[in-house]
């Protein structure tokens, strides 16, 4: 007796309907069907079941002699690309409403110093994103050997320009520049990256609202909200404590009444701490560091990491993976972001959202 296993996605009824098929049709049916069936109360925030149909058939004929069925739980995929698209559509509508009502178009200025290829790509993508939603983009490109004073002059010009509602300095800056001096020079009213110490300070204090929240952590929380995942009272672990992701992500989770632990490079036995989390945000920069066995069954995993790993099969010779071992985690978690296609697209969507809010605030437009 030979056996063959295939997955059916929709339901046990659909699986049962396949039983009378011949062996060749069973083979063709098994290749790619997996449509998750949602369980629970919210269609976006719960995990999916997949029905596994194991078919045993006679090796001498094409007759199916036995079929067994079981279900396995798989994490719901948190689709950052789809959510980011939805947010961009909302922003496009708001930009157009604002333009029609008061004749104001939000503007975002980006300052790029030096010729790092990755930074140039990020800036190009930001410009494209602005164009796609109707936000005006401004760009200052300065050579690598520019002085700090020259950069500060551009920042000051954009601070005073009423058509600019957001200013972004592309990091990292060349090593001869003082990043702190430069970021501090951006007007807090236009700090759409949310990195100004006053914005971070307000984020950390109870009862003080920052004007802007840093885009990547804001995107992580937005994904939880849009998928109906409760934060209040949950135990959350943030892995990483950088100024741009880990630290503000932990502050945001705390402001939403989660009980938060932070794991960093000096943390002893990180897996023991991570295993207690209902919500994990991983922002480490270590490919596949978080294993499936470190995750509490049913936890929600937001993977911020973007790590290139060698892949001879890929045309580019590498592929991108997260900080969490996706293949293992998706069998334990209730919901998880993929890499790519999870947090990444949300970062730019949040930048556009911050720029729109800034323009609305500047013009007192509701
Ligand atoms: P970072 O500034 O290098 O910070 C990494 C953090 O991880 C640090 O706090 C570090 O701890 C901690 N860490 C390093 N190794 C660790 C280990 N073995 N165990 C526990 N903690 C460890 O990186 P980042 O800028 O926050 O970025 C993190 C990842 O997110 C990167 O892969 C980056 O590419 C990605 N990212 C993605 C987006 C997006 O839009 N999706 C945006 C930004 C960043 P210490 O503080 O003790 O050194």
Short mmCIF file of C-alpha atoms and ligand atoms in Angstrom, two decimals:
data_model
loop_
_atom_site.label_atom_id
_atom_site.label_comp_id
_atom_site.label_asym_id
_atom_site.label_seq_id
_atom_site.Cartn_x
_atom_site.Cartn_y
_atom_site.Cartn_z
CA UNK A 1 0.00 0.00 0.00
CA UNK A 2 1.36 3.37 -1.00
CA UNK A 3 0.31 6.61 0.67
CA UNK A 4 0.13 10.20 -0.38
CA UNK A 5 -0.55 13.26 1.71
CA UNK A 6 -2.09 16.46 0.51
CA UNK A 7 -3.58 19.49 2.08
CA UNK A 8 -7.01 20.85 1.52
CA UNK A 9 -7.83 24.22 2.67
CA UNK A 10 -11.36 25.10 2.68
CA UNK A 11 -13.13 22.62 4.92
CA UNK A 12 -13.62 18.99 5.71
CA UNK A 13 -16.60 18.94 3.36
CA UNK A 14 -14.46 20.05 0.47
CA UNK A 15 -11.88 17.46 1.40
CA UNK A 16 -14.50 14.75 1.52
CA UNK A 17 -15.70 15.75 -1.92
CA UNK A 18 -12.27 14.93 -3.32
CA UNK A 19 -12.35 11.34 -2.14
CA UNK A 20 -13.95 9.76 -5.18
CA UNK A 21 -11.34 11.21 -7.51
CA UNK A 22 -8.95 8.96 -9.36
CA UNK A 23 -5.32 8.79 -8.30
CA UNK A 24 -4.11 11.04 -11.10
CA UNK A 25 -6.76 13.63 -10.32
CA UNK A 26 -5.91 13.38 -6.64
CA UNK A 27 -2.28 14.08 -7.51
CA UNK A 28 -3.17 17.15 -9.47
CA UNK A 29 -5.58 18.29 -6.79
CA UNK A 30 -3.01 18.10 -4.02
CA UNK A 31 -0.38 20.40 -5.33
CA UNK A 32 -1.38 23.84 -4.23
CA UNK A 33 -4.71 24.07 -2.50
CA UNK A 34 -4.54 25.87 0.82
CA UNK A 35 -7.18 28.46 1.54
CA UNK A 36 -7.15 29.13 5.26
CA UNK A 37 -10.39 28.71 7.16
CA UNK A 38 -10.71 31.34 9.86
CA UNK A 39 -11.73 30.47 13.36
CA UNK A 40 -12.59 32.72 16.27
CA UNK A 41 -14.41 36.02 16.37
CA UNK A 42 -12.36 38.36 14.22
CA UNK A 43 -11.55 37.37 10.67
CA UNK A 44 -8.19 39.13 10.63
CA UNK A 45 -6.82 38.32 14.06
CA UNK A 46 -7.07 34.60 14.38
CA UNK A 47 -5.19 31.61 13.16
CA UNK A 48 -6.32 29.30 10.43
CA UNK A 49 -6.94 25.61 10.28
CA UNK A 50 -5.74 23.47 7.48
CA UNK A 51 -7.35 20.17 6.84
CA UNK A 52 -4.90 17.42 6.02
CA UNK A 53 -6.22 14.52 4.04
CA UNK A 54 -4.00 11.45 3.94
CA UNK A 55 -4.95 9.11 1.15
CA UNK A 56 -3.78 5.51 1.02
CA UNK A 57 -4.22 3.68 -2.22
CA UNK A 58 -3.43 0.28 -3.57
CA UNK A 59 -0.04 0.03 -5.28
CA UNK A 60 -1.49 -2.31 -7.89
CA UNK A 61 -4.49 -0.21 -8.86
CA UNK A 62 -5.72 3.33 -8.67
CA UNK A 63 -8.30 2.55 -5.99
CA UNK A 64 -8.31 4.60 -2.85
CA UNK A 65 -8.52 2.13 0.00
CA UNK A 66 -8.36 4.42 3.03
CA UNK A 67 -8.43 8.13 3.76
CA UNK A 68 -7.86 9.85 7.08
CA UNK A 69 -8.33 13.46 7.93
CA UNK A 70 -6.87 15.72 10.59
CA UNK A 71 -6.52 19.44 11.19
CA UNK A 72 -3.41 21.46 11.96
CA UNK A 73 -3.30 25.00 13.24
CA UNK A 74 -1.25 27.48 11.26
CA UNK A 75 -0.56 31.09 12.08
CA UNK A 76 -2.63 33.70 10.35
CA UNK A 77 -0.35 35.66 8.06
CA UNK A 78 -0.41 39.37 8.90
CA UNK A 79 -0.25 40.87 5.45
CA UNK A 80 1.61 44.17 5.80
CA UNK A 81 1.60 44.76 2.06
CA UNK A 82 -2.20 44.62 1.87
CA UNK A 83 -2.64 46.78 4.98
CA UNK A 84 -0.12 49.34 3.68
CA UNK A 85 -2.03 49.53 0.39
CA UNK A 86 -5.26 50.09 2.27
CA UNK A 87 -3.62 52.88 4.30
CA UNK A 88 -2.23 54.49 1.16
CA UNK A 89 -5.72 54.51 -0.36
CA UNK A 90 -7.04 56.21 2.77
CA UNK A 91 -4.23 58.79 2.61
CA UNK A 92 -4.87 59.46 -1.10
CA UNK A 93 -8.51 60.20 -0.31
CA UNK A 94 -7.59 62.51 2.58
CA UNK A 95 -4.94 64.38 0.58
CA UNK A 96 -7.47 65.02 -2.14
CA UNK A 97 -10.17 66.08 0.36
CA UNK A 98 -7.74 68.55 1.92
CA UNK A 99 -6.67 69.95 -1.43
CA UNK A 100 -10.29 70.44 -2.50
CA UNK A 101 -11.33 72.00 0.80
CA UNK A 102 -8.47 74.40 1.57
CA UNK A 103 -6.12 74.18 -1.42
CA UNK A 104 -3.24 72.76 0.64
CA UNK A 105 -1.14 69.77 -0.47
CA UNK A 106 1.04 68.04 2.17
CA UNK A 107 4.78 68.21 1.44
CA UNK A 108 7.66 65.96 2.53
CA UNK A 109 11.33 66.98 2.24
CA UNK A 110 14.09 64.38 2.29
CA UNK A 111 17.75 65.20 2.84
CA UNK A 112 20.28 62.71 1.54
CA UNK A 113 23.97 63.14 2.24
CA UNK A 114 26.51 61.00 0.39
CA UNK A 115 26.11 58.33 -2.24
CA UNK A 116 25.21 55.15 -0.37
CA UNK A 117 23.25 53.02 -2.79
CA UNK A 118 20.84 51.63 -0.17
CA UNK A 119 20.06 55.15 1.10
CA UNK A 120 19.51 56.39 -2.47
CA UNK A 121 17.07 53.51 -3.03
CA UNK A 122 15.15 54.30 0.17
CA UNK A 123 14.89 57.97 -0.84
CA UNK A 124 13.71 57.04 -4.34
CA UNK A 125 11.06 54.74 -2.84
CA UNK A 126 9.87 57.48 -0.51
CA UNK A 127 9.52 59.89 -3.42
CA UNK A 128 7.57 57.30 -5.40
CA UNK A 129 5.31 56.67 -2.42
CA UNK A 130 4.64 60.42 -2.04
CA UNK A 131 3.77 60.67 -5.74
CA UNK A 132 1.39 57.72 -5.46
CA UNK A 133 -0.76 59.41 -2.79
CA UNK A 134 -0.49 63.00 -4.04
CA UNK A 135 1.99 64.31 -1.42
CA UNK A 136 4.53 66.77 -2.84
CA UNK A 137 8.13 65.67 -2.34
CA UNK A 138 11.20 67.87 -2.01
CA UNK A 139 14.72 66.52 -2.10
CA UNK A 140 18.14 67.85 -1.13
CA UNK A 141 21.13 65.76 -2.18
CA UNK A 142 24.45 66.77 -0.71
CA UNK A 143 27.87 65.30 -1.43
CA UNK A 144 29.54 62.96 1.09
CA UNK A 145 32.11 65.63 2.09
CA UNK A 146 29.52 68.30 2.91
CA UNK A 147 29.88 70.05 6.23
CA UNK A 148 27.41 69.76 9.06
CA UNK A 149 26.67 73.48 8.57
CA UNK A 150 25.55 72.87 5.00
CA UNK A 151 23.11 70.17 6.12
CA UNK A 152 21.83 72.42 8.92
CA UNK A 153 21.25 75.20 6.35
CA UNK A 154 18.93 72.93 4.34
CA UNK A 155 17.09 71.85 7.48
CA UNK A 156 16.60 75.47 8.48
CA UNK A 157 15.23 76.31 4.99
CA UNK A 158 12.73 73.45 5.15
CA UNK A 159 11.79 74.36 8.74
CA UNK A 160 10.76 77.82 7.47
CA UNK A 161 9.05 76.63 4.27
CA UNK A 162 5.25 76.48 4.77
CA UNK A 163 4.81 74.04 1.87
CA UNK A 164 6.97 71.49 3.70
CA UNK A 165 5.12 69.63 6.48
CA UNK A 166 7.61 66.86 7.10
CA UNK A 167 11.43 66.70 7.06
CA UNK A 168 13.37 63.48 6.95
CA UNK A 169 17.14 63.16 7.16
CA UNK A 170 18.15 59.86 5.60
CA UNK A 171 20.35 57.89 8.02
CA UNK A 172 23.11 56.94 8.37
CA UNK A 173 24.91 60.24 7.93
CA UNK A 174 28.61 60.32 7.00
CA UNK A 175 30.79 59.59 10.02
CA UNK A 176 32.18 63.14 10.28
CA UNK A 177 28.71 64.48 11.11
CA UNK A 178 27.04 64.61 14.49
CA UNK A 179 23.74 62.83 13.98
CA UNK A 180 22.31 64.19 17.20
CA UNK A 181 22.98 67.86 16.25
CA UNK A 182 21.36 67.32 12.89
CA UNK A 183 18.25 65.48 14.07
CA UNK A 184 17.75 68.01 16.86
CA UNK A 185 17.70 70.82 14.28
CA UNK A 186 14.55 69.46 12.61
CA UNK A 187 11.54 71.42 13.86
CA UNK A 188 9.51 69.21 16.20
CA UNK A 189 6.39 70.19 14.21
CA UNK A 190 7.95 68.64 11.07
CA UNK A 191 9.74 65.66 12.66
CA UNK A 192 7.75 63.02 10.73
CA UNK A 193 10.37 60.38 11.56
CA UNK A 194 9.56 60.95 15.23
CA UNK A 195 13.23 60.80 16.27
CA UNK A 196 13.41 64.25 17.90
CA UNK A 197 14.16 63.83 21.63
CA UNK A 198 11.06 65.85 22.49
CA UNK A 199 8.86 63.45 20.54
CA UNK A 200 10.56 60.40 22.09
CA UNK A 201 10.35 62.04 25.55
CA UNK A 202 6.63 62.63 25.13
CA UNK A 203 6.18 59.06 23.95
CA UNK A 204 7.84 57.86 27.15
CA UNK A 205 5.78 60.05 29.51
CA UNK A 206 2.29 59.21 30.64
CA UNK A 207 -0.31 61.75 29.58
CA UNK A 208 1.97 63.45 27.02
CA UNK A 209 1.24 62.79 23.36
CA UNK A 210 4.11 62.96 20.89
CA UNK A 211 3.44 64.92 17.71
CA UNK A 212 4.87 62.00 15.72
CA UNK A 213 5.61 58.36 16.48
CA UNK A 214 8.59 56.69 14.72
CA UNK A 215 7.33 55.01 11.55
CA UNK A 216 8.47 51.38 11.90
CA UNK A 217 7.19 50.82 15.47
CA UNK A 218 4.01 52.74 14.61
CA UNK A 219 3.57 50.35 11.67
CA UNK A 220 3.93 47.33 13.99
CA UNK A 221 1.19 48.60 16.31
CA UNK A 222 -1.02 49.57 13.38
CA UNK A 223 -0.81 45.97 12.13
CA UNK A 224 -1.95 44.69 15.54
CA UNK A 225 -4.84 47.17 15.54
CA UNK A 226 -5.96 46.43 12.01
CA UNK A 227 -5.92 42.69 12.70
CA UNK A 228 -8.01 43.17 15.83
CA UNK A 229 -5.27 41.86 18.13
CA UNK A 230 -5.73 42.98 21.74
CA UNK A 231 -2.72 44.60 23.39
CA UNK A 232 -4.20 45.71 26.71
CA UNK A 233 -3.14 43.48 29.59
CA UNK A 234 -1.03 41.27 27.33
CA UNK A 235 2.52 40.26 28.07
CA UNK A 236 4.76 41.66 25.31
CA UNK A 237 8.45 41.11 24.63
CA UNK A 238 10.41 43.42 22.35
CA UNK A 239 13.71 42.00 21.14
CA UNK A 240 16.11 44.87 20.43
CA UNK A 241 16.32 48.32 22.03
CA UNK A 242 17.46 50.60 19.19
CA UNK A 243 16.32 54.22 19.18
CA UNK A 244 14.49 53.76 15.90
CA UNK A 245 12.65 50.47 16.46
CA UNK A 246 13.00 48.48 19.69
CA UNK A 247 12.83 51.25 22.27
CA UNK A 248 9.87 53.17 20.77
CA UNK A 249 8.07 49.86 20.07
CA UNK A 250 8.35 48.97 23.77
CA UNK A 251 7.08 52.44 24.77
CA UNK A 252 4.14 52.16 22.41
CA UNK A 253 3.16 48.72 23.69
CA UNK A 254 3.37 50.02 27.24
CA UNK A 255 1.24 53.04 26.38
CA UNK A 256 -1.38 50.56 25.14
CA UNK A 257 -1.31 48.82 28.54
CA UNK A 258 0.78 45.78 27.69
CA UNK A 259 3.28 44.54 30.27
CA UNK A 260 6.55 44.85 28.42
CA UNK A 261 9.96 43.21 28.70
CA UNK A 262 12.91 44.17 26.51
CA UNK A 263 15.48 41.62 25.41
CA UNK A 264 18.87 42.85 24.16
CA UNK A 265 22.32 41.52 23.42
CA UNK A 266 23.23 41.22 27.11
CA UNK A 267 20.02 39.47 28.16
CA UNK A 268 20.62 36.08 29.77
CA UNK A 269 18.43 33.18 28.56
CA UNK A 270 16.36 35.31 26.16
CA UNK A 271 14.27 32.29 25.15
CA UNK A 272 12.85 31.98 28.68
CA UNK A 273 11.64 35.58 28.58
CA UNK A 274 10.39 35.40 24.99
CA UNK A 275 8.46 32.22 25.74
CA UNK A 276 6.24 34.15 28.17
CA UNK A 277 5.09 36.66 25.56
CA UNK A 278 1.62 36.94 24.08
CA UNK A 279 3.04 39.48 21.62
CA UNK A 280 6.61 39.42 20.30
CA UNK A 281 8.18 42.25 18.34
CA UNK A 282 11.59 41.19 17.02
CA UNK A 283 13.94 43.96 15.85
CA UNK A 284 17.39 42.48 16.19
CA UNK A 285 19.08 42.14 12.81
CA UNK A 286 19.99 38.46 13.37
CA UNK A 287 18.60 36.10 10.73
CA UNK A 288 16.21 33.44 12.11
CA UNK A 289 17.36 34.03 15.69
CA UNK A 290 13.99 33.36 17.33
CA UNK A 291 13.14 29.66 17.01
CA UNK A 292 9.72 28.07 17.09
CA UNK A 293 10.48 26.51 20.48
CA UNK A 294 10.99 30.00 21.97
CA UNK A 295 7.42 31.00 21.17
CA UNK A 296 4.40 30.44 23.39
CA UNK A 297 1.67 28.62 21.47
CA UNK A 298 -0.83 31.18 20.19
CA UNK A 299 1.50 34.17 20.51
CA UNK A 300 1.44 36.94 17.90
CA UNK A 301 4.77 37.57 16.18
CA UNK A 302 5.75 40.84 14.51
CA UNK A 303 9.08 40.38 12.75
CA UNK A 304 10.82 43.67 11.93
CA UNK A 305 14.14 42.12 10.90
CA UNK A 306 15.29 42.37 7.30
CA UNK A 307 18.37 40.21 6.85
CA UNK A 308 19.96 39.14 3.56
CA UNK A 309 21.12 35.51 3.58
CA UNK A 310 22.96 33.70 0.79
CA UNK A 311 20.72 31.79 -1.55
CA UNK A 312 22.28 30.23 -4.62
CA UNK A 313 18.82 29.48 -6.02
CA UNK A 314 17.86 33.14 -6.06
CA UNK A 315 18.69 35.24 -9.11
CA UNK A 316 20.27 37.86 -6.84
CA UNK A 317 22.28 35.26 -4.93
CA UNK A 318 20.54 36.14 -1.68
CA UNK A 319 17.09 36.35 -0.14
CA UNK A 320 15.66 38.30 2.76
CA UNK A 321 14.69 36.64 6.02
CA UNK A 322 13.46 38.01 9.33
CA UNK A 323 14.75 37.70 12.87
CA UNK A 324 12.26 34.91 13.49
CA UNK A 325 12.50 31.44 11.95
CA UNK A 326 9.25 31.72 10.00
CA UNK A 327 8.89 28.05 9.07
CA UNK A 328 8.97 27.03 12.74
CA UNK A 329 7.13 30.04 14.17
CA UNK A 330 4.11 29.76 11.88
CA UNK A 331 3.32 26.36 13.39
CA UNK A 332 3.26 27.75 16.94
CA UNK A 333 2.08 31.36 16.69
CA UNK A 334 -1.51 32.42 16.11
CA UNK A 335 -0.48 35.24 13.77
CA UNK A 336 2.81 36.28 12.19
CA UNK A 337 4.23 38.84 9.76
CA UNK A 338 6.18 37.46 6.81
CA UNK A 339 9.52 38.86 5.63
CA UNK A 340 9.31 40.45 3.14
CA UNK A 341 5.76 41.75 3.01
CA UNK A 342 5.12 42.30 6.72
CA UNK A 343 6.43 45.33 8.59
CA UNK A 344 8.54 46.68 5.69
CA UNK A 345 5.70 48.15 3.59
CA UNK A 346 4.15 49.64 6.74
CA UNK A 347 7.14 51.91 7.43
CA UNK A 348 6.64 54.07 4.34
CA UNK A 349 2.85 54.03 4.80
CA UNK A 350 3.36 55.45 8.32
CA UNK A 351 5.73 58.12 6.97
CA UNK A 352 3.01 59.26 4.56
CA UNK A 353 0.47 59.14 7.38
CA UNK A 354 2.70 61.27 9.63
CA UNK A 355 3.19 63.81 6.81
CA UNK A 356 -0.56 64.06 6.25
CA UNK A 357 -1.21 64.52 10.00
CA UNK A 358 1.43 67.22 10.12
CA UNK A 359 -0.18 69.16 7.25
CA UNK A 360 -3.62 68.78 8.85
CA UNK A 361 -2.29 70.04 12.18
CA UNK A 362 -0.47 72.99 10.57
CA UNK A 363 -3.68 74.09 8.83
CA UNK A 364 -6.06 73.05 11.59
CA UNK A 365 -7.86 70.80 9.09
CA UNK A 366 -9.98 68.03 10.58
P1 LIG B 1 20.17 47.90 15.65
O1 LIG B 1 20.22 49.37 15.82
O2 LIG B 1 21.39 47.17 15.20
O3 LIG B 1 19.67 47.25 17.02
C1 LIG B 1 19.63 45.88 17.20
C2 LIG B 1 19.17 45.59 18.58
O4 LIG B 1 19.15 44.16 18.74
C3 LIG B 1 20.08 46.13 19.67
O5 LIG B 1 19.31 46.67 20.72
C4 LIG B 1 20.85 44.91 20.15
O6 LIG B 1 21.15 44.91 21.53
C5 LIG B 1 19.88 43.81 19.90
N1 LIG B 1 20.56 42.54 19.67
C6 LIG B 1 21.57 42.28 18.81
N2 LIG B 1 21.94 40.98 18.88
C7 LIG B 1 21.13 40.42 19.79
C8 LIG B 1 21.00 39.10 20.32
N3 LIG B 1 21.78 38.11 19.91
N4 LIG B 1 20.05 38.88 21.25
C9 LIG B 1 19.24 39.86 21.67
N5 LIG B 1 19.31 41.13 21.21
C10 LIG B 1 20.24 41.39 20.30
O7 LIG B 1 19.03 47.47 14.61
P2 LIG B 1 17.65 48.21 14.24
O8 LIG B 1 17.93 49.43 13.46
O9 LIG B 1 16.77 48.29 15.42
O10 LIG B 1 17.06 47.12 13.23
C11 LIG B 1 16.78 45.79 13.64
C12 LIG B 1 16.34 44.98 12.43
O11 LIG B 1 15.15 45.59 11.90
C13 LIG B 1 17.32 44.95 11.28
O12 LIG B 1 17.23 43.70 10.63
C14 LIG B 1 16.83 46.04 10.34
O13 LIG B 1 17.19 45.80 8.99
C15 LIG B 1 15.35 45.91 10.53
N6 LIG B 1 14.60 47.14 10.25
C16 LIG B 1 13.48 47.02 9.48
C17 LIG B 1 12.71 48.13 9.24
C18 LIG B 1 11.47 47.96 8.42
O14 LIG B 1 10.97 48.92 7.87
N7 LIG B 1 10.92 46.76 8.34
C19 LIG B 1 13.06 49.38 9.74
C20 LIG B 1 14.19 49.47 10.56
C21 LIG B 1 14.95 48.34 10.81
P3 LIG B 1 22.17 45.97 22.21
O15 LIG B 1 21.35 47.22 22.37
O16 LIG B 1 22.51 45.34 23.50
O17 LIG B 1 23.31 46.15 21.27
#
